[in-house]
Short mmCIF file of C-alpha atoms and ligand atoms in Angstrom, two decimals:
data_model
loop_
_atom_site.label_atom_id
_atom_site.label_comp_id
_atom_site.label_asym_id
_atom_site.label_seq_id
_atom_site.Cartn_x
_atom_site.Cartn_y
_atom_site.Cartn_z
CA MET A 1 -21.48 -135.59 36.61
CA ASP A 2 -19.48 -138.12 38.61
CA ASN A 3 -15.69 -138.27 38.58
CA ARG A 4 -15.45 -140.88 35.81
CA GLU A 5 -17.75 -138.89 33.55
CA LEU A 6 -15.64 -135.84 34.23
CA TRP A 7 -12.38 -137.66 33.47
CA THR A 8 -13.88 -139.01 30.24
CA ALA A 9 -14.95 -135.51 29.25
CA LEU A 10 -11.36 -134.44 29.84
CA ASP A 11 -10.05 -137.15 27.48
CA MET A 12 -8.12 -138.96 30.20
CA ASP A 13 -6.71 -142.46 29.89
CA LEU A 14 -8.98 -144.02 32.53
CA GLU A 15 -7.23 -147.38 32.70
CA LYS A 16 -3.81 -145.86 33.28
CA HIS A 17 -5.30 -143.32 35.66
CA ASP A 18 -6.83 -146.12 37.80
CA ASP A 19 -3.47 -147.86 37.84
CA PHE A 20 -1.70 -144.66 38.93
CA LEU A 21 -4.17 -143.84 41.72
CA ALA A 22 -4.52 -147.40 43.07
CA PRO A 23 -1.63 -147.39 45.60
CA ILE A 24 -2.12 -143.80 46.80
CA PRO A 25 -4.78 -144.44 49.52
CA THR A 26 -2.56 -147.07 51.20
CA VAL A 27 0.54 -144.89 51.01
CA PHE A 28 -1.37 -141.85 52.27
CA THR A 29 -2.89 -143.76 55.16
CA SER A 30 0.43 -145.09 56.39
CA LEU A 31 2.37 -141.83 55.92
CA PHE A 32 -0.27 -139.39 57.15
CA LEU A 33 -3.52 -140.74 58.59
CA ASP A 34 -1.96 -143.36 60.88
CA ARG A 35 0.44 -140.91 62.51
CA PRO A 36 -0.29 -139.89 66.10
CA ASN A 37 -0.60 -136.28 67.32
CA ARG A 38 -1.90 -134.77 64.09
CA PRO A 39 -3.90 -131.57 64.53
CA LYS A 40 -7.61 -131.89 63.75
CA GLY A 41 -7.28 -129.07 61.23
CA MET A 42 -5.42 -131.47 58.91
CA GLY A 43 -8.80 -133.07 58.21
CA TYR A 44 -9.60 -130.57 55.46
CA PHE A 45 -6.27 -131.15 53.67
CA ASP A 46 -6.66 -134.93 54.01
CA THR A 47 -10.06 -134.64 52.30
CA VAL A 48 -8.56 -132.61 49.47
CA VAL A 49 -5.93 -135.30 48.89
CA GLY A 50 -8.53 -138.05 49.32
CA ASP A 51 -10.39 -136.66 46.32
CA VAL A 52 -7.47 -134.91 44.66
CA HIS A 53 -8.69 -135.64 41.14
CA GLY A 54 -12.34 -134.93 41.99
CA ILE A 55 -13.76 -131.90 43.81
CA ARG A 56 -11.25 -129.31 42.64
CA VAL A 57 -11.26 -130.58 39.05
CA HIS A 58 -15.08 -130.32 39.01
CA GLU A 59 -14.72 -126.69 40.12
CA LEU A 60 -12.23 -125.93 37.38
CA TYR A 61 -14.34 -127.69 34.78
CA ALA A 62 -17.39 -125.68 35.87
CA LYS A 63 -15.34 -122.49 35.62
CA LYS A 64 -14.48 -123.35 32.03
CA GLN A 65 -18.07 -124.21 31.19
CA ALA A 66 -18.98 -120.73 32.43
CA GLY A 67 -16.42 -119.19 30.04
CA GLY A 68 -13.44 -118.95 32.43
CA LYS A 69 -9.90 -120.15 31.74
CA VAL A 70 -7.43 -122.37 33.55
CA PHE A 71 -3.68 -121.65 33.41
CA SER A 72 -1.11 -124.13 34.67
CA THR A 73 2.19 -122.91 36.04
CA PHE A 74 5.45 -124.59 37.03
CA CYS A 75 7.40 -122.02 38.93
CA VAL A 76 6.89 -119.59 41.78
CA TYR A 77 8.03 -116.73 39.52
CA VAL A 78 4.86 -116.85 37.42
CA PRO A 79 2.56 -114.07 38.75
CA GLU A 80 -0.65 -115.85 39.66
CA GLU A 81 -2.15 -112.54 40.92
CA ILE A 82 -2.67 -111.46 37.30
CA ILE A 83 -4.41 -114.71 36.37
CA VAL A 84 -6.66 -114.65 39.43
CA ALA A 85 -7.55 -110.99 38.81
CA THR A 86 -9.32 -111.96 35.57
CA GLY A 87 -11.46 -114.56 37.37
CA SER A 88 -9.34 -117.38 35.90
CA ALA A 89 -7.67 -120.18 37.82
CA SER A 90 -3.93 -120.62 38.32
CA ILE A 91 -2.82 -124.16 39.08
CA GLY A 92 0.76 -125.15 39.97
CA LEU A 93 1.48 -128.35 38.11
CA CYS A 94 5.05 -129.48 38.92
CA ALA A 95 4.85 -133.22 39.36
CA GLY A 96 6.69 -135.50 41.76
CA ALA A 97 5.64 -139.04 40.81
CA GLN A 98 7.94 -141.81 39.65
CA TYR A 99 5.01 -143.42 37.81
CA THR A 100 5.14 -140.98 34.90
CA VAL A 101 8.93 -140.67 34.62
CA PRO A 102 9.30 -143.52 32.04
CA SER A 103 6.71 -141.83 29.80
CA GLY A 104 8.56 -138.55 30.11
CA GLU A 105 11.74 -140.34 29.08
CA LYS A 106 10.14 -141.24 25.74
CA VAL A 107 10.61 -137.64 24.64
CA LEU A 108 13.24 -136.34 27.08
CA PRO A 109 16.79 -137.50 27.90
CA ARG A 110 17.03 -139.95 30.78
CA ASN A 111 19.68 -137.83 32.48
CA LEU A 112 17.27 -134.98 33.10
CA CYS A 113 15.72 -133.91 36.41
CA PRO A 114 12.83 -136.23 37.39
CA LEU A 115 10.54 -133.28 38.07
CA ILE A 116 10.57 -132.31 34.39
CA LYS A 117 10.24 -135.92 33.23
CA SER A 118 7.39 -136.64 35.63
CA THR A 119 5.53 -133.50 34.56
CA MET A 120 5.93 -134.32 30.87
CA GLY A 121 4.87 -137.92 31.53
CA PHE A 122 1.63 -136.79 33.16
CA LYS A 123 0.69 -134.97 29.97
CA LEU A 124 1.76 -137.76 27.62
CA ASP A 125 -0.07 -140.39 29.69
CA ARG A 126 -3.21 -138.20 30.00
CA ILE A 127 -3.59 -139.10 33.67
CA CYS A 128 -3.51 -135.63 35.23
CA PRO A 129 -6.96 -134.00 35.18
CA TYR A 130 -5.37 -130.63 36.01
CA PHE A 131 -3.29 -130.80 32.84
CA GLN A 132 -6.34 -131.93 30.88
CA VAL A 133 -8.55 -129.13 32.17
CA SER A 134 -5.91 -126.46 31.49
CA ASP A 135 -6.19 -124.08 28.55
CA TRP A 136 -2.58 -122.97 28.72
CA VAL A 137 0.68 -123.90 30.36
CA ILE A 138 2.83 -120.99 31.52
CA GLY A 139 6.50 -121.95 31.41
CA GLU A 140 9.59 -119.90 32.22
CA THR A 141 13.24 -119.82 31.23
CA THR A 142 14.61 -120.87 34.59
CA CYS A 143 16.79 -123.95 34.18
CA ASP A 144 17.83 -125.29 30.75
CA GLY A 145 15.89 -128.53 31.18
CA LYS A 146 12.58 -126.76 31.70
CA LYS A 147 13.30 -124.15 29.06
CA LYS A 148 13.79 -126.76 26.34
CA ALA A 149 11.02 -129.05 27.62
CA TRP A 150 8.46 -126.28 26.98
CA GLU A 151 9.19 -126.56 23.26
CA ILE A 152 8.15 -130.21 23.34
CA LEU A 153 5.23 -129.67 25.71
CA ASN A 154 3.89 -127.01 23.33
CA LYS A 155 3.19 -129.83 20.85
CA TYR A 156 0.66 -131.25 23.33
CA ILE A 157 -0.79 -128.14 25.00
CA PRO A 158 -0.41 -124.42 24.18
CA THR A 159 2.60 -123.23 26.17
CA TYR A 160 3.45 -119.58 26.86
CA VAL A 161 7.00 -118.95 28.07
CA MET A 162 8.05 -116.06 30.33
CA GLU A 163 11.67 -115.01 30.01
CA LEU A 164 13.21 -114.86 33.46
CA PRO A 165 16.61 -113.10 33.70
CA GLN A 166 19.51 -114.94 35.31
CA LYS A 167 20.86 -111.98 37.27
CA LYS A 168 19.20 -109.30 39.37
CA GLU A 169 20.92 -106.16 38.04
CA THR A 170 18.90 -103.06 37.11
CA LYS A 171 18.64 -104.08 33.46
CA ASP A 172 17.45 -107.57 34.47
CA VAL A 173 14.76 -106.08 36.69
CA SER A 174 13.58 -103.93 33.75
CA LEU A 175 13.46 -106.97 31.49
CA TRP A 176 11.38 -108.88 34.02
CA GLU A 177 9.00 -105.95 34.53
CA GLU A 178 8.52 -105.77 30.77
CA GLU A 179 7.92 -109.52 30.70
CA VAL A 180 5.27 -109.23 33.42
CA ARG A 181 3.50 -106.45 31.48
CA GLU A 182 3.50 -108.58 28.32
CA PHE A 183 2.16 -111.48 30.33
CA ALA A 184 -0.63 -109.26 31.66
CA SER A 185 -1.57 -108.33 28.06
CA PHE A 186 -1.51 -111.98 27.08
CA ILE A 187 -3.84 -112.89 29.95
CA GLU A 188 -6.18 -110.02 29.02
CA ARG A 189 -6.28 -111.24 25.41
CA GLU A 190 -6.88 -114.86 26.33
CA THR A 191 -9.49 -114.25 28.99
CA LYS A 192 -11.09 -111.22 27.28
CA VAL A 193 -11.09 -109.53 30.69
CA LYS A 194 -9.45 -106.15 31.10
CA LEU A 195 -7.23 -105.66 34.12
CA THR A 196 -8.49 -102.78 36.25
CA ALA A 197 -7.30 -101.25 39.50
CA GLU A 198 -10.19 -103.04 41.21
CA ASN A 199 -9.80 -106.58 39.88
CA LEU A 200 -5.99 -106.50 40.06
CA ALA A 201 -6.10 -105.22 43.65
CA GLN A 202 -8.45 -108.12 44.40
CA GLY A 203 -6.08 -110.61 42.72
CA ILE A 204 -3.15 -109.28 44.76
CA GLU A 205 -5.18 -109.39 47.96
CA THR A 206 -6.31 -112.98 47.35
CA ILE A 207 -2.81 -114.29 46.73
CA ASN A 208 -1.29 -112.16 49.51
CA ASN A 209 -3.80 -113.65 51.95
CA LYS A 210 -2.81 -117.15 50.88
CA ARG A 211 0.87 -116.32 51.38
CA LEU A 212 0.22 -114.63 54.74
CA ALA A 213 -1.63 -117.72 55.99
CA LEU A 214 1.35 -119.88 54.95
CA GLN A 215 3.74 -117.45 56.68
CA ARG A 216 1.68 -117.76 59.85
CA LEU A 217 1.87 -121.53 59.66
CA ALA A 218 5.64 -121.42 59.02
CA ASP A 219 6.18 -119.14 62.01
CA LEU A 220 4.41 -121.54 64.37
CA ARG A 221 7.03 -124.15 63.62
CA LYS A 222 9.69 -122.25 65.55
CA HIS A 223 8.17 -123.42 68.83
CA THR A 224 9.48 -126.32 70.87
CA PRO A 225 7.95 -128.86 70.77
CA ALA A 226 7.07 -128.33 67.11
CA PRO A 227 3.25 -128.20 67.04
CA ILE A 228 2.96 -129.93 63.66
CA HIS A 229 4.90 -132.51 61.65
CA GLY A 230 6.97 -131.22 58.76
CA LEU A 231 5.35 -133.81 56.49
CA ASP A 232 1.91 -132.30 57.18
CA VAL A 233 3.18 -128.82 56.37
CA LEU A 234 4.79 -130.09 53.18
CA LEU A 235 1.42 -131.50 52.15
CA ILE A 236 -0.25 -128.15 52.81
CA ASN A 237 2.43 -126.33 50.82
CA GLN A 238 1.96 -128.75 47.93
CA LEU A 239 -1.81 -128.22 47.99
CA SER A 240 -1.38 -124.44 48.03
CA PHE A 241 -0.74 -124.67 44.28
CA PHE A 242 -3.99 -126.51 43.52
CA ASP A 243 -6.70 -125.41 45.87
CA ASP A 244 -9.05 -122.44 45.62
CA PRO A 245 -6.90 -119.67 47.18
CA VAL A 246 -9.63 -118.09 49.35
CA ARG A 247 -10.88 -121.37 50.81
CA PHE A 248 -7.31 -122.61 51.25
CA ALA A 249 -6.21 -119.51 53.20
CA ALA A 250 -9.25 -119.83 55.50
CA GLN A 251 -8.42 -123.48 56.22
CA VAL A 252 -4.74 -122.73 56.88
CA ASN A 253 -5.74 -119.96 59.29
CA ALA A 254 -8.18 -122.29 61.07
CA LEU A 255 -5.37 -124.82 61.46
CA CYS A 256 -3.09 -122.06 62.81
CA ASP A 257 -5.71 -121.16 65.43
CA GLU A 258 -5.56 -124.75 66.62
CA LEU A 259 -1.75 -124.72 66.57
CA ASP A 260 -1.70 -121.49 68.60
CA GLN A 261 -3.63 -123.36 71.25
CA ARG A 262 -1.27 -126.32 71.05
CA VAL A 263 1.70 -124.02 71.55
CA LYS A 264 0.05 -122.48 74.62
CA GLU A 265 -0.54 -125.93 76.07
CA GLY A 266 2.91 -127.21 75.10
CA ILE A 267 1.48 -129.95 72.86
CA GLY A 268 3.84 -131.10 70.13
CA ALA A 269 3.57 -133.35 67.11
CA ALA A 270 7.01 -134.69 68.04
CA PRO A 271 8.76 -134.85 71.43
CA ALA A 272 10.47 -131.65 72.62
CA ASP A 273 13.90 -133.25 72.25
CA ALA A 274 13.36 -134.43 68.65
CA PRO A 275 16.18 -133.06 66.45
CA ARG A 276 14.93 -130.14 64.39
CA ILE A 277 15.77 -130.19 60.68
CA LEU A 278 15.70 -127.46 58.06
CA VAL A 279 15.41 -128.75 54.49
CA THR A 280 16.84 -126.72 51.62
CA GLY A 281 17.18 -127.35 47.88
CA THR A 282 14.93 -128.40 45.04
CA PRO A 283 11.13 -128.37 45.32
CA GLN A 284 9.23 -131.50 46.34
CA PRO A 285 6.01 -131.40 44.35
CA LEU A 286 2.99 -133.61 45.02
CA PRO A 287 3.25 -136.53 45.78
CA ALA A 288 7.00 -136.44 46.62
CA TRP A 289 6.88 -137.12 50.37
CA LYS A 290 9.92 -139.39 50.62
CA LEU A 291 12.48 -137.04 52.18
CA HIS A 292 10.24 -135.60 54.91
CA ALA A 293 8.80 -139.04 55.67
CA LEU A 294 12.28 -140.53 56.14
CA ILE A 295 13.56 -137.67 58.30
CA GLU A 296 10.54 -137.93 60.60
CA GLN A 297 10.60 -141.71 60.57
CA ALA A 298 14.17 -141.43 61.89
CA GLY A 299 12.85 -139.51 64.91
CA ALA A 300 13.50 -135.90 63.86
CA VAL A 301 11.01 -133.20 62.97
CA VAL A 302 11.26 -130.98 59.88
CA VAL A 303 10.73 -127.39 61.00
CA GLY A 304 11.19 -125.53 57.73
CA GLU A 305 11.77 -125.75 53.99
CA GLU A 306 13.97 -123.29 52.12
CA THR A 307 12.45 -124.56 48.87
CA CYS A 308 9.73 -123.59 46.40
CA THR A 309 7.36 -126.02 48.10
CA GLY A 310 8.11 -123.99 51.22
CA GLU A 311 9.43 -120.59 52.19
CA ARG A 312 10.38 -119.35 48.71
CA TYR A 313 6.73 -119.46 47.66
CA TYR A 314 5.29 -117.38 50.46
CA LYS A 315 8.05 -115.44 52.20
CA ASP A 316 7.20 -112.15 50.43
CA ILE A 317 3.90 -110.57 49.52
CA THR A 318 3.07 -108.01 46.82
CA GLU A 319 2.93 -104.41 47.95
CA ARG A 320 -0.34 -102.59 47.35
CA ALA A 321 -0.64 -99.75 44.81
CA ASP A 322 -3.51 -97.69 43.45
CA ASN A 323 -3.17 -98.04 39.69
CA VAL A 324 -2.63 -100.95 37.32
CA GLY A 325 0.84 -99.80 36.20
CA ASP A 326 2.24 -99.62 39.74
CA MET A 327 0.53 -102.86 40.69
CA LEU A 328 2.24 -104.66 37.80
CA THR A 329 5.58 -103.16 38.88
CA ASN A 330 5.03 -104.47 42.42
CA ILE A 331 3.91 -107.86 41.11
CA ALA A 332 7.18 -108.06 39.16
CA LYS A 333 9.26 -106.97 42.17
CA ARG A 334 8.06 -109.62 44.61
CA PRO A 335 9.38 -112.78 42.91
CA LEU A 336 12.77 -111.17 42.29
CA LYS A 337 13.31 -111.45 46.04
CA VAL A 338 13.07 -115.23 45.63
CA ASN A 339 16.54 -116.78 45.64
CA CYS A 340 16.41 -119.65 43.16
CA ALA A 341 19.62 -121.38 42.11
CA CYS A 342 18.79 -120.44 38.51
CA PHE A 343 20.16 -116.97 39.38
CA THR A 344 23.81 -116.03 39.52
CA PRO A 345 25.20 -115.04 41.92
CA ASN A 346 22.75 -116.29 44.52
CA GLN A 347 24.24 -115.13 47.81
CA GLY A 348 20.79 -114.23 49.17
CA ARG A 349 19.88 -117.91 49.36
CA PHE A 350 22.71 -118.73 51.78
CA GLU A 351 21.61 -115.82 53.97
CA ASP A 352 18.02 -117.12 53.84
CA ILE A 353 19.14 -120.60 54.95
CA VAL A 354 21.17 -119.26 57.88
CA HIS A 355 18.37 -116.92 58.93
CA MET A 356 15.81 -119.75 58.81
CA ALA A 357 18.08 -122.15 60.68
CA GLU A 358 18.52 -119.61 63.47
CA ASN A 359 14.88 -118.50 63.62
CA LEU A 360 13.55 -122.07 63.62
CA LYS A 361 16.24 -123.29 66.02
CA ALA A 362 17.24 -125.99 63.55
CA ASP A 363 19.83 -128.50 64.76
CA ALA A 364 20.90 -129.34 61.21
CA VAL A 365 20.35 -128.53 57.56
CA ILE A 366 19.64 -131.17 54.93
CA ASP A 367 20.42 -129.95 51.43
CA PHE A 368 18.39 -132.02 48.99
CA SER A 369 18.81 -131.98 45.21
CA LEU A 370 16.82 -133.90 42.69
CA GLN A 371 19.07 -136.02 40.50
CA PHE A 372 20.48 -134.18 37.47
CA CYS A 373 19.40 -130.79 38.78
CA GLN A 374 22.42 -128.73 37.81
CA PRO A 375 21.52 -125.37 39.43
CA TYR A 376 20.92 -126.81 42.92
CA GLY A 377 23.50 -129.58 42.56
CA VAL A 378 26.28 -127.11 41.76
CA GLU A 379 25.11 -124.55 44.31
CA SER A 380 25.39 -127.17 47.06
CA TYR A 381 29.10 -126.38 47.15
CA PHE A 382 28.38 -122.92 48.55
CA VAL A 383 25.59 -124.13 50.83
CA GLY A 384 28.06 -126.60 52.38
CA LYS A 385 30.73 -123.90 52.79
CA GLU A 386 28.26 -121.52 54.44
CA MET A 387 27.06 -124.21 56.87
CA GLU A 388 30.67 -125.01 57.73
CA LYS A 389 31.36 -121.34 58.39
CA LYS A 390 28.34 -121.06 60.68
CA HIS A 391 29.02 -124.43 62.36
CA ILE A 392 25.61 -125.78 61.37
CA PRO A 393 25.56 -129.60 60.99
CA TYR A 394 24.86 -130.32 57.35
CA LEU A 395 24.01 -133.27 55.13
CA ARG A 396 23.78 -133.25 51.37
CA LEU A 397 21.44 -135.75 49.73
CA GLU A 398 20.53 -136.43 46.12
CA SER A 399 17.62 -138.58 45.00
CA ASP A 400 14.69 -138.96 42.67
CA PHE A 401 11.02 -139.92 43.12
CA SER A 402 11.59 -143.69 43.24
CA GLU A 403 11.56 -145.75 46.43
CA GLU A 404 14.71 -147.71 45.65
CA ASP A 405 17.16 -145.67 47.70
CA GLN A 406 15.02 -145.25 50.83
CA GLY A 407 17.23 -147.54 52.96
CA GLN A 408 20.37 -145.73 51.89
CA LEU A 409 18.88 -142.29 52.57
CA LEU A 410 17.56 -143.37 55.95
CA THR A 411 21.02 -144.63 56.99
CA ARG A 412 22.59 -141.30 56.13
CA ILE A 413 19.86 -139.33 57.91
CA GLU A 414 20.22 -141.53 61.03
CA ALA A 415 23.98 -140.93 61.02
CA LEU A 416 23.35 -137.16 60.96
CA LEU A 417 20.88 -137.43 63.86
CA GLU A 418 23.33 -139.49 65.90
CA MET A 419 25.94 -136.83 65.40
CA ILE A 420 23.52 -134.11 66.57
CA ARG A 421 22.44 -136.10 69.62
CA VAL A 422 25.94 -136.58 71.05
S1 SF4 B 1 13.38 -124.00 42.08
FE1 SF4 B 1 13.60 -122.18 40.77
S2 SF4 B 1 12.85 -122.90 38.80
FE2 SF4 B 1 12.09 -124.36 40.32
S3 SF4 B 1 10.06 -123.63 40.93
FE3 SF4 B 1 11.54 -122.74 42.32
S4 SF4 B 1 12.04 -120.73 41.46
FE4 SF4 B 1 11.11 -121.94 39.83
S1 SF4 B 2 14.66 -129.24 40.16
FE1 SF4 B 2 16.38 -128.24 39.11
S2 SF4 B 2 16.52 -129.19 37.07
FE2 SF4 B 2 14.51 -129.71 37.97
S3 SF4 B 2 13.14 -128.16 37.17
FE3 SF4 B 2 13.87 -127.40 39.15
S4 SF4 B 2 15.70 -126.16 38.72
FE4 SF4 B 2 15.21 -127.39 36.88
#
């Protein structure tokens, strides 16, 4: 089966899909492939993007043909270990393309975060093969926009919603643990696979290994000169939600071996005196590359992301246990260490930002919110205050997935870099 046969089998709108994909090779070449000093290990990730709607979708389709299931998720709180334990696939589907925003706006208010509109648009337009190959969407009650969007999305694809508490008190932890257990039962019912100590331990191990590989990569960025561009790491983080977890972890580790060598030899992706930037805020799902591209185009290097397409996804791993009950408890515990702005209060996030800025020797923090994102937009107040207190240069930016404001954003980033350089 070639790609077009596959897309037809998945009931995709081929004409629209061609239109959507047409500019991507040119954009990808200029942003990624044409850049100097890229590690060779990026070759694998470039290939994955080069055939982003091909190889991996064929694998998922084959899994379904063999009786397996595909679950799509939209938040780092959804426990993919449980899905993977049953031999099913877990795919992170948050979308970051302006192309599908107008379609999303047909059923959602215009003044809603572009991530939600873009995601909805991909389903309505039938141009995302990952959506089309999915049996279920797993939503969560994080922000209000997502929570209500699931009700609409459920009209187009079966949508299961996990209730995430908004605080982290003892009773909230119990509620979340209960929610994780119910989710485990749901996955068992849907996949007709019973969770056992063996398969769940394997699921935990697989996802832990993926997170450990990403931690290793993140840690290498603390070196001066930075051995890899932030834009390349963002791409890897974005692909971590799509790719086969075992193969992905092996490729990230192979890249890290190469970066270890670069560090030893003092080879950097950017000059040693390039300003080092930590990005915090809302996630930047595939293919939202604008912010990192602009920062690095201005001559800086992004050395870390306190976001869900960064540190929040991989900073903690699930502790091992020897029976299913304790494993589910540990699976529930891990994401509650993630400090998303959907929680109140969220003091841990400010501590995370400061810790990362110090560890990565960041010269400045850029706090980025997607337009109309209330949790991160409002929380910026405290991020700014904390940066002021710690005397860390700070810039707050708000944008969407369009290209219209690139000039404006670049001017503000350049002003920040000038300030750092003096
Ligand atoms: S920002 Fe919050 S709601 Fe969004 S993916 Fe991350 S944890 Fe989930
Ligand atoms: S970016 Fe903000 S508004 Fe958008 S889905 Fe995430 S938390 Fe919700």
